[in-house]
mmCIF file of N, CA, C and O and ligand atoms in Angstrom:
data_model
loop_
_atom_site.group_PDB
_atom_site.id
_atom_site.type_symbol
_atom_site.label_atom_id
_atom_site.label_comp_id
_atom_site.label_asym_id
_atom_site.label_seq_id
_atom_site.Cartn_x
_atom_site.Cartn_y
_atom_site.Cartn_z
ATOM 1 N N MET A 1 28.853 -17.793 -21.375
ATOM 2 C CA MET A 1 27.423 -18.151 -21.379
ATOM 3 C C MET A 1 27.155 -19.303 -20.429
ATOM 4 O O MET A 1 26.191 -19.304 -19.675
ATOM 5 N N ALA A 2 28.048 -20.285 -20.421
ATOM 6 C CA ALA A 2 27.859 -21.440 -19.541
ATOM 7 C C ALA A 2 27.883 -21.010 -18.071
ATOM 8 O O ALA A 2 27.189 -21.582 -17.243
ATOM 9 N N ARG A 3 28.666 -19.974 -17.801
ATOM 10 C CA ARG A 3 28.746 -19.505 -16.408
ATOM 11 C C ARG A 3 27.414 -18.920 -15.950
ATOM 12 O O ARG A 3 27.001 -19.104 -14.817
ATOM 13 N N ILE A 4 26.761 -18.180 -16.850
ATOM 14 C CA ILE A 4 25.473 -17.576 -16.500
ATOM 15 C C ILE A 4 24.444 -18.665 -16.197
ATOM 16 O O ILE A 4 23.694 -18.585 -15.226
ATOM 17 N N VAL A 5 24.435 -19.715 -17.045
ATOM 18 C CA VAL A 5 23.503 -20.823 -16.831
ATOM 19 C C VAL A 5 23.783 -21.492 -15.483
ATOM 20 O O VAL A 5 22.875 -21.793 -14.705
ATOM 21 N N LEU A 6 25.065 -21.678 -15.193
ATOM 22 C CA LEU A 6 25.457 -22.293 -13.926
ATOM 23 C C LEU A 6 25.012 -21.431 -12.750
ATOM 24 O O LEU A 6 24.471 -21.916 -11.759
ATOM 25 N N LEU A 7 25.213 -20.109 -12.897
ATOM 26 C CA LEU A 7 24.822 -19.166 -11.847
ATOM 27 C C LEU A 7 23.307 -19.208 -11.620
ATOM 28 O O LEU A 7 22.831 -19.257 -10.490
ATOM 29 N N LEU A 8 22.541 -19.210 -12.728
ATOM 30 C CA LEU A 8 21.078 -19.282 -12.616
ATOM 31 C C LEU A 8 20.656 -20.570 -11.922
ATOM 32 O O LEU A 8 19.755 -20.580 -11.085
ATOM 33 N N GLY A 9 21.319 -21.658 -12.277
ATOM 34 C CA GLY A 9 21.019 -22.936 -11.631
ATOM 35 C C GLY A 9 21.237 -22.876 -10.136
ATOM 36 O O GLY A 9 20.426 -23.364 -9.354
ATOM 37 N N LEU A 10 22.333 -22.246 -9.737
ATOM 38 C CA LEU A 10 22.624 -22.112 -8.305
ATOM 39 C C LEU A 10 21.570 -21.262 -7.605
ATOM 40 O O LEU A 10 21.143 -21.567 -6.485
ATOM 41 N N VAL A 11 21.139 -20.188 -8.268
ATOM 42 C CA VAL A 11 20.119 -19.311 -7.682
ATOM 43 C C VAL A 11 18.812 -20.081 -7.490
ATOM 44 O O VAL A 11 18.162 -20.000 -6.445
ATOM 45 N N VAL A 12 18.423 -20.861 -8.510
ATOM 46 C CA VAL A 12 17.190 -21.652 -8.409
ATOM 47 C C VAL A 12 17.304 -22.668 -7.277
ATOM 48 O O VAL A 12 16.384 -22.842 -6.479
ATOM 49 N N LEU A 13 18.472 -23.315 -7.185
ATOM 50 C CA LEU A 13 18.688 -24.280 -6.108
ATOM 51 C C LEU A 13 18.577 -23.606 -4.742
ATOM 52 O O LEU A 13 17.949 -24.127 -3.825
ATOM 53 N N ALA A 14 19.161 -22.422 -4.618
ATOM 54 C CA ALA A 14 19.107 -21.694 -3.350
ATOM 55 C C ALA A 14 17.671 -21.329 -3.001
ATOM 56 O O ALA A 14 17.259 -21.407 -1.843
ATOM 57 N N LEU A 15 16.878 -20.927 -4.003
ATOM 58 C CA LEU A 15 15.477 -20.589 -3.768
ATOM 59 C C LEU A 15 14.704 -21.802 -3.269
ATOM 60 O O LEU A 15 13.947 -21.726 -2.305
ATOM 61 N N PHE A 16 14.891 -22.948 -3.927
ATOM 62 C CA PHE A 16 14.210 -24.169 -3.505
ATOM 63 C C PHE A 16 14.610 -24.535 -2.081
ATOM 64 O O PHE A 16 13.787 -24.929 -1.262
ATOM 65 N N TRP A 17 15.898 -24.367 -1.783
ATOM 66 C CA TRP A 17 16.403 -24.700 -0.453
ATOM 67 C C TRP A 17 15.761 -23.797 0.604
ATOM 68 O O TRP A 17 15.330 -24.244 1.660
ATOM 69 N N ALA A 18 15.667 -22.490 0.283
ATOM 70 C CA ALA A 18 15.086 -21.545 1.233
ATOM 71 C C ALA A 18 13.604 -21.845 1.450
ATOM 72 O O ALA A 18 13.110 -21.811 2.574
ATOM 73 N N LEU A 19 12.876 -22.146 0.388
ATOM 74 C CA LEU A 19 11.454 -22.453 0.514
ATOM 75 C C LEU A 19 11.251 -23.731 1.313
ATOM 76 O O LEU A 19 10.356 -23.828 2.136
ATOM 77 N N GLY A 20 12.095 -24.731 1.061
ATOM 78 C CA GLY A 20 11.999 -25.994 1.784
ATOM 79 C C GLY A 20 12.251 -25.802 3.267
ATOM 80 O O GLY A 20 11.586 -26.393 4.104
ATOM 81 N N ARG A 21 13.206 -24.930 3.602
ATOM 82 C CA ARG A 21 13.506 -24.651 5.003
ATOM 83 C C ARG A 21 12.339 -23.962 5.674
ATOM 84 O O ARG A 21 12.032 -24.221 6.826
ATOM 85 N N ARG A 22 11.693 -23.029 4.963
ATOM 86 C CA ARG A 22 10.609 -22.264 5.567
ATOM 87 C C ARG A 22 9.439 -23.177 5.932
ATOM 88 O O ARG A 22 8.827 -23.028 6.968
ATOM 89 N N ARG A 23 9.120 -24.128 5.042
ATOM 90 C CA ARG A 23 8.018 -25.058 5.357
ATOM 91 C C ARG A 23 8.409 -25.940 6.536
ATOM 92 O O ARG A 23 7.686 -26.039 7.487
ATOM 93 N N GLY A 24 9.581 -26.551 6.417
ATOM 94 C CA GLY A 24 10.206 -27.275 7.510
ATOM 95 C C GLY A 24 9.329 -28.234 8.290
ATOM 96 O O GLY A 24 8.157 -28.390 7.988
ATOM 97 N N PRO A 25 9.892 -28.860 9.294
ATOM 98 C CA PRO A 25 9.131 -29.809 10.108
ATOM 99 C C PRO A 25 8.224 -29.137 11.127
ATOM 100 O O PRO A 25 7.335 -29.767 11.671
ATOM 101 N N THR A 26 8.435 -27.840 11.430
ATOM 102 C CA THR A 26 7.625 -27.157 12.437
ATOM 103 C C THR A 26 6.443 -26.421 11.827
ATOM 104 O O THR A 26 5.790 -25.651 12.496
ATOM 105 N N GLY A 27 6.138 -26.626 10.576
ATOM 106 C CA GLY A 27 5.094 -25.850 9.911
ATOM 107 C C GLY A 27 3.677 -26.297 10.215
ATOM 108 O O GLY A 27 2.735 -25.595 9.904
ATOM 109 N N SER A 28 3.480 -27.473 10.822
ATOM 110 C CA SER A 28 2.131 -28.013 10.948
ATOM 111 C C SER A 28 1.455 -27.588 12.244
ATOM 112 O O SER A 28 0.251 -27.525 12.305
ATOM 113 N N GLY A 29 2.216 -27.293 13.286
ATOM 114 C CA GLY A 29 1.607 -27.033 14.588
ATOM 115 C C GLY A 29 1.276 -25.584 14.830
ATOM 116 O O GLY A 29 1.463 -25.085 15.920
ATOM 117 N N ARG A 30 0.792 -24.893 13.837
ATOM 118 C CA ARG A 30 0.524 -23.469 13.990
ATOM 119 C C ARG A 30 -0.947 -23.245 14.349
ATOM 120 O O ARG A 30 -1.829 -23.818 13.745
ATOM 121 N N SER A 31 -1.223 -22.405 15.334
ATOM 122 C CA SER A 31 -2.600 -22.131 15.718
ATOM 123 C C SER A 31 -3.176 -21.048 14.809
ATOM 124 O O SER A 31 -2.475 -20.115 14.435
ATOM 125 N N PRO A 32 -4.464 -21.143 14.473
ATOM 126 C CA PRO A 32 -5.065 -20.162 13.558
ATOM 127 C C PRO A 32 -5.212 -18.787 14.179
ATOM 128 O O PRO A 32 -5.415 -17.817 13.472
ATOM 129 N N GLN A 33 -5.116 -18.672 15.494
ATOM 130 C CA GLN A 33 -5.278 -17.375 16.142
ATOM 131 C C GLN A 33 -4.000 -16.557 16.106
ATOM 132 O O GLN A 33 -4.015 -15.388 16.464
ATOM 133 N N ALA A 34 -2.882 -17.138 15.720
ATOM 134 C CA ALA A 34 -1.612 -16.425 15.691
ATOM 135 C C ALA A 34 -1.066 -16.376 14.268
ATOM 136 O O ALA A 34 -0.274 -17.215 13.870
ATOM 137 N N PRO A 35 -1.516 -15.393 13.482
ATOM 138 C CA PRO A 35 -1.060 -15.328 12.093
ATOM 139 C C PRO A 35 0.427 -14.994 11.972
ATOM 140 O O PRO A 35 1.048 -15.310 10.980
ATOM 141 N N THR A 36 0.998 -14.357 12.967
ATOM 142 C CA THR A 36 2.420 -14.014 12.904
ATOM 143 C C THR A 36 3.286 -15.114 13.501
ATOM 144 O O THR A 36 4.476 -14.932 13.658
ATOM 145 N N GLY A 37 2.665 -16.231 13.865
ATOM 146 C CA GLY A 37 3.409 -17.283 14.551
ATOM 147 C C GLY A 37 4.430 -17.962 13.652
ATOM 148 O O GLY A 37 4.084 -18.757 12.806
ATOM 149 N N ARG A 38 5.665 -17.666 13.855
ATOM 150 C CA ARG A 38 6.772 -18.333 13.155
ATOM 151 C C ARG A 38 7.699 -18.911 14.214
ATOM 152 O O ARG A 38 7.380 -18.915 15.396
ATOM 153 N N ALA A 39 8.865 -19.320 13.783
ATOM 154 C CA ALA A 39 9.826 -19.904 14.714
ATOM 155 C C ALA A 39 10.283 -18.880 15.751
ATOM 156 O O ALA A 39 10.456 -19.200 16.911
ATOM 157 N N SER A 40 10.443 -17.617 15.319
ATOM 158 C CA SER A 40 10.897 -16.580 16.235
ATOM 159 C C SER A 40 9.751 -15.639 16.561
ATOM 160 O O SER A 40 9.649 -14.561 16.004
ATOM 161 N N GLU A 41 8.870 -16.063 17.455
ATOM 162 C CA GLU A 41 7.751 -15.233 17.861
ATOM 163 C C GLU A 41 8.251 -14.097 18.755
ATOM 164 O O GLU A 41 9.082 -14.331 19.626
ATOM 165 N N PRO A 42 7.732 -12.884 18.560
ATOM 166 C CA PRO A 42 8.139 -11.797 19.448
ATOM 167 C C PRO A 42 7.570 -12.023 20.838
ATOM 168 O O PRO A 42 6.389 -12.279 21.002
ATOM 169 N N ARG A 43 8.425 -11.938 21.842
ATOM 170 C CA ARG A 43 7.984 -12.192 23.203
ATOM 171 C C ARG A 43 7.749 -10.877 23.920
ATOM 172 O O ARG A 43 8.450 -9.905 23.705
ATOM 173 N N THR A 44 6.758 -10.868 24.798
ATOM 174 C CA THR A 44 6.462 -9.677 25.571
ATOM 175 C C THR A 44 7.539 -9.483 26.628
ATOM 176 O O THR A 44 7.803 -10.380 27.410
ATOM 177 N N MET A 45 8.165 -8.303 26.606
ATOM 178 C CA MET A 45 9.206 -8.008 27.575
ATOM 179 C C MET A 45 8.605 -7.160 28.701
ATOM 180 O O MET A 45 7.812 -6.257 28.460
ATOM 181 N N VAL A 46 9.009 -7.467 29.927
ATOM 182 C CA VAL A 46 8.573 -6.676 31.074
ATOM 183 C C VAL A 46 9.810 -6.178 31.816
ATOM 184 O O VAL A 46 10.911 -6.681 31.633
ATOM 185 N N ARG A 47 9.594 -5.178 32.671
ATOM 186 C CA ARG A 47 10.715 -4.562 33.390
ATOM 187 C C ARG A 47 10.590 -4.882 34.866
ATOM 188 O O ARG A 47 9.513 -4.737 35.454
ATOM 189 N N CYS A 48 11.690 -5.295 35.453
ATOM 190 C CA CYS A 48 11.703 -5.581 36.885
ATOM 191 C C CYS A 48 11.478 -4.279 37.642
ATOM 192 O O CYS A 48 12.191 -3.303 37.436
ATOM 193 N N ALA A 49 10.472 -4.273 38.529
ATOM 194 C CA ALA A 49 10.152 -3.060 39.283
ATOM 195 C C ALA A 49 11.192 -2.769 40.352
ATOM 196 O O ALA A 49 11.178 -1.705 40.962
ATOM 197 N N ARG A 50 12.087 -3.709 40.599
ATOM 198 C CA ARG A 50 13.119 -3.508 41.619
ATOM 199 C C ARG A 50 14.427 -2.996 41.005
ATOM 200 O O ARG A 50 14.957 -1.981 41.414
ATOM 201 N N CYS A 51 14.955 -3.707 40.016
ATOM 202 C CA CYS A 51 16.276 -3.354 39.480
ATOM 203 C C CYS A 51 16.212 -2.811 38.055
ATOM 204 O O CYS A 51 17.219 -2.355 37.526
ATOM 205 N N GLY A 52 15.055 -2.848 37.422
ATOM 206 C CA GLY A 52 14.927 -2.275 36.088
ATOM 207 C C GLY A 52 15.333 -3.192 34.958
ATOM 208 O O GLY A 52 15.350 -2.788 33.799
ATOM 209 N N LEU A 53 15.667 -4.436 35.272
ATOM 210 C CA LEU A 53 16.077 -5.388 34.245
ATOM 211 C C LEU A 53 14.893 -5.751 33.347
ATOM 212 O O LEU A 53 13.783 -5.953 33.832
ATOM 213 N N HIS A 54 15.141 -5.809 32.044
ATOM 214 C CA HIS A 54 14.107 -6.251 31.106
ATOM 215 C C HIS A 54 14.266 -7.744 30.851
ATOM 216 O O HIS A 54 15.369 -8.224 30.615
ATOM 217 N N LEU A 55 13.151 -8.460 30.898
ATOM 218 C CA LEU A 55 13.195 -9.905 30.681
ATOM 219 C C LEU A 55 11.868 -10.357 30.088
ATOM 220 O O LEU A 55 10.871 -9.643 30.177
ATOM 221 N N PRO A 56 11.849 -11.524 29.455
ATOM 222 C CA PRO A 56 10.596 -12.024 28.877
ATOM 223 C C PRO A 56 9.556 -12.241 29.970
ATOM 224 O O PRO A 56 9.876 -12.683 31.074
ATOM 225 N N GLN A 57 8.291 -11.933 29.638
ATOM 226 C CA GLN A 57 7.217 -12.046 30.617
ATOM 227 C C GLN A 57 7.076 -13.468 31.142
ATOM 228 O O GLN A 57 6.705 -13.677 32.299
ATOM 229 N N THR A 58 7.422 -14.451 30.298
ATOM 230 C CA THR A 58 7.282 -15.842 30.704
ATOM 231 C C THR A 58 8.279 -16.212 31.794
ATOM 232 O O THR A 58 8.084 -17.188 32.504
ATOM 233 N N GLU A 59 9.380 -15.443 31.912
ATOM 234 C CA GLU A 59 10.389 -15.743 32.935
ATOM 235 C C GLU A 59 10.275 -14.808 34.132
ATOM 236 O O GLU A 59 11.039 -14.922 35.084
ATOM 237 N N ALA A 60 9.343 -13.860 34.082
ATOM 238 C CA ALA A 60 9.221 -12.877 35.149
ATOM 239 C C ALA A 60 8.252 -13.368 36.224
ATOM 240 O O ALA A 60 7.467 -14.283 36.012
ATOM 241 N N VAL A 61 8.335 -12.721 37.393
ATOM 242 C CA VAL A 61 7.462 -13.030 38.525
ATOM 243 C C VAL A 61 6.600 -11.799 38.776
ATOM 244 O O VAL A 61 7.107 -10.682 38.804
ATOM 245 N N GLN A 62 5.296 -12.009 38.972
ATOM 246 C CA GLN A 62 4.395 -10.884 39.197
ATOM 247 C C GLN A 62 3.835 -10.947 40.616
ATOM 248 O O GLN A 62 3.507 -12.025 41.116
ATOM 249 N N ASP A 63 3.746 -9.784 41.262
ATOM 250 C CA ASP A 63 3.167 -9.767 42.605
ATOM 251 C C ASP A 63 1.693 -9.399 42.529
ATOM 252 O O ASP A 63 1.138 -9.195 41.461
ATOM 253 N N SER A 64 1.051 -9.294 43.719
ATOM 254 C CA SER A 64 -0.395 -9.076 43.761
ATOM 255 C C SER A 64 -0.787 -7.702 43.247
ATOM 256 O O SER A 64 -1.932 -7.479 42.860
ATOM 257 N N THR A 65 0.150 -6.722 43.245
ATOM 258 C CA THR A 65 -0.174 -5.372 42.783
ATOM 259 C C THR A 65 0.035 -5.202 41.276
ATOM 260 O O THR A 65 -0.198 -4.139 40.735
ATOM 261 N N GLY A 66 0.518 -6.264 40.613
ATOM 262 C CA GLY A 66 0.685 -6.193 39.172
ATOM 263 C C GLY A 66 2.083 -5.841 38.720
ATOM 264 O O GLY A 66 2.345 -5.746 37.530
ATOM 265 N N HIS A 67 2.997 -5.615 39.650
ATOM 266 C CA HIS A 67 4.383 -5.327 39.291
ATOM 267 C C HIS A 67 5.088 -6.599 38.851
ATOM 268 O O HIS A 67 4.803 -7.684 39.349
ATOM 269 N N TRP A 68 6.036 -6.430 37.909
ATOM 270 C CA TRP A 68 6.837 -7.559 37.433
ATOM 271 C C TRP A 68 8.222 -7.500 38.052
ATOM 272 O O TRP A 68 8.773 -6.423 38.270
ATOM 273 N N PHE A 69 8.787 -8.679 38.330
ATOM 274 C CA PHE A 69 10.125 -8.761 38.924
ATOM 275 C C PHE A 69 10.923 -9.831 38.195
ATOM 276 O O PHE A 69 10.373 -10.776 37.638
ATOM 277 N N CYS A 70 12.275 -9.653 38.249
ATOM 278 C CA CYS A 70 13.143 -10.577 37.533
ATOM 279 C C CYS A 70 13.340 -11.872 38.304
ATOM 280 O O CYS A 70 13.732 -12.886 37.740
ATOM 281 N N SER A 71 13.100 -11.841 39.611
ATOM 282 C CA SER A 71 13.347 -13.036 40.419
ATOM 283 C C SER A 71 12.444 -13.017 41.639
ATOM 284 O O SER A 71 11.859 -11.981 41.991
ATOM 285 N N GLU A 72 12.366 -14.170 42.288
ATOM 286 C CA GLU A 72 11.569 -14.279 43.519
ATOM 287 C C GLU A 72 12.137 -13.378 44.609
ATOM 288 O O GLU A 72 11.406 -12.792 45.409
ATOM 289 N N ALA A 73 13.482 -13.248 44.660
ATOM 290 C CA ALA A 73 14.132 -12.413 45.674
ATOM 291 C C ALA A 73 13.713 -10.949 45.516
ATOM 292 O O ALA A 73 13.402 -10.272 46.502
ATOM 293 N N HIS A 74 13.687 -10.461 44.268
ATOM 294 C CA HIS A 74 13.303 -9.064 44.055
ATOM 295 C C HIS A 74 11.818 -8.862 44.298
ATOM 296 O O HIS A 74 11.387 -7.806 44.744
ATOM 297 N N ARG A 75 11.018 -9.886 44.048
ATOM 298 C CA ARG A 75 9.594 -9.779 44.342
ATOM 299 C C ARG A 75 9.395 -9.638 45.859
ATOM 300 O O ARG A 75 8.560 -8.867 46.322
ATOM 301 N N ALA A 76 10.199 -10.377 46.645
ATOM 302 C CA ALA A 76 10.096 -10.299 48.102
ATOM 303 C C ALA A 76 10.504 -8.919 48.606
ATOM 304 O O ALA A 76 9.972 -8.419 49.598
ATOM 305 N N GLN A 77 11.484 -8.278 47.903
ATOM 306 C CA GLN A 77 11.931 -6.943 48.313
ATOM 307 C C GLN A 77 10.933 -5.869 47.913
ATOM 308 O O GLN A 77 10.952 -4.771 48.451
ATOM 309 N N GLY A 78 10.111 -6.155 46.924
ATOM 310 C CA GLY A 78 9.105 -5.196 46.506
ATOM 311 C C GLY A 78 9.641 -4.207 45.491
ATOM 312 O O GLY A 78 10.835 -4.182 45.187
ATOM 313 N N ALA A 79 8.736 -3.366 44.973
ATOM 314 C CA ALA A 79 9.107 -2.394 43.949
ATOM 315 C C ALA A 79 9.953 -1.286 44.539
ATOM 316 O O ALA A 79 9.770 -0.887 45.690
ATOM 317 N N ALA A 80 10.894 -0.788 43.744
ATOM 318 C CA ALA A 80 11.734 0.321 44.191
ATOM 319 C C ALA A 80 10.924 1.605 44.202
ATOM 320 O O ALA A 80 10.066 1.829 43.351
ATOM 321 N N GLU A 81 11.232 2.481 45.179
ATOM 322 C CA GLU A 81 10.500 3.760 45.252
ATOM 323 C C GLU A 81 10.980 4.733 44.197
ATOM 324 O O GLU A 81 12.119 4.790 43.870
HETATM 325 ZN ZN1 ZN B 101 15.207 -7.345 39.504
#
C-alpha cells in the first residue's frame, strides 16, 4: 500500500513539473495573432529551384520571379530547367 501512495506522489510531482515547464519563462511574449505559437513553431519550408534542397523560408533566397533558392550562388545560376 505504501508503494502505491509513493507512486501516486511521484506521478503528481511529475505532473506539476510538466505544467511548470510548459508555462516556463517564455510564456509571456506570445502574440495574440498566433494561437499555435509555442516554442517549436512550424516553419514554412521552401524548395531550392536549382538543386531541389528543402530549407526554411527564413534561410532561403528569393529572386524577382518568385523562385526560392538555398544560397546566393544558386540564385545567380537561376532555376533549373
Ligand atoms: Zn540549391
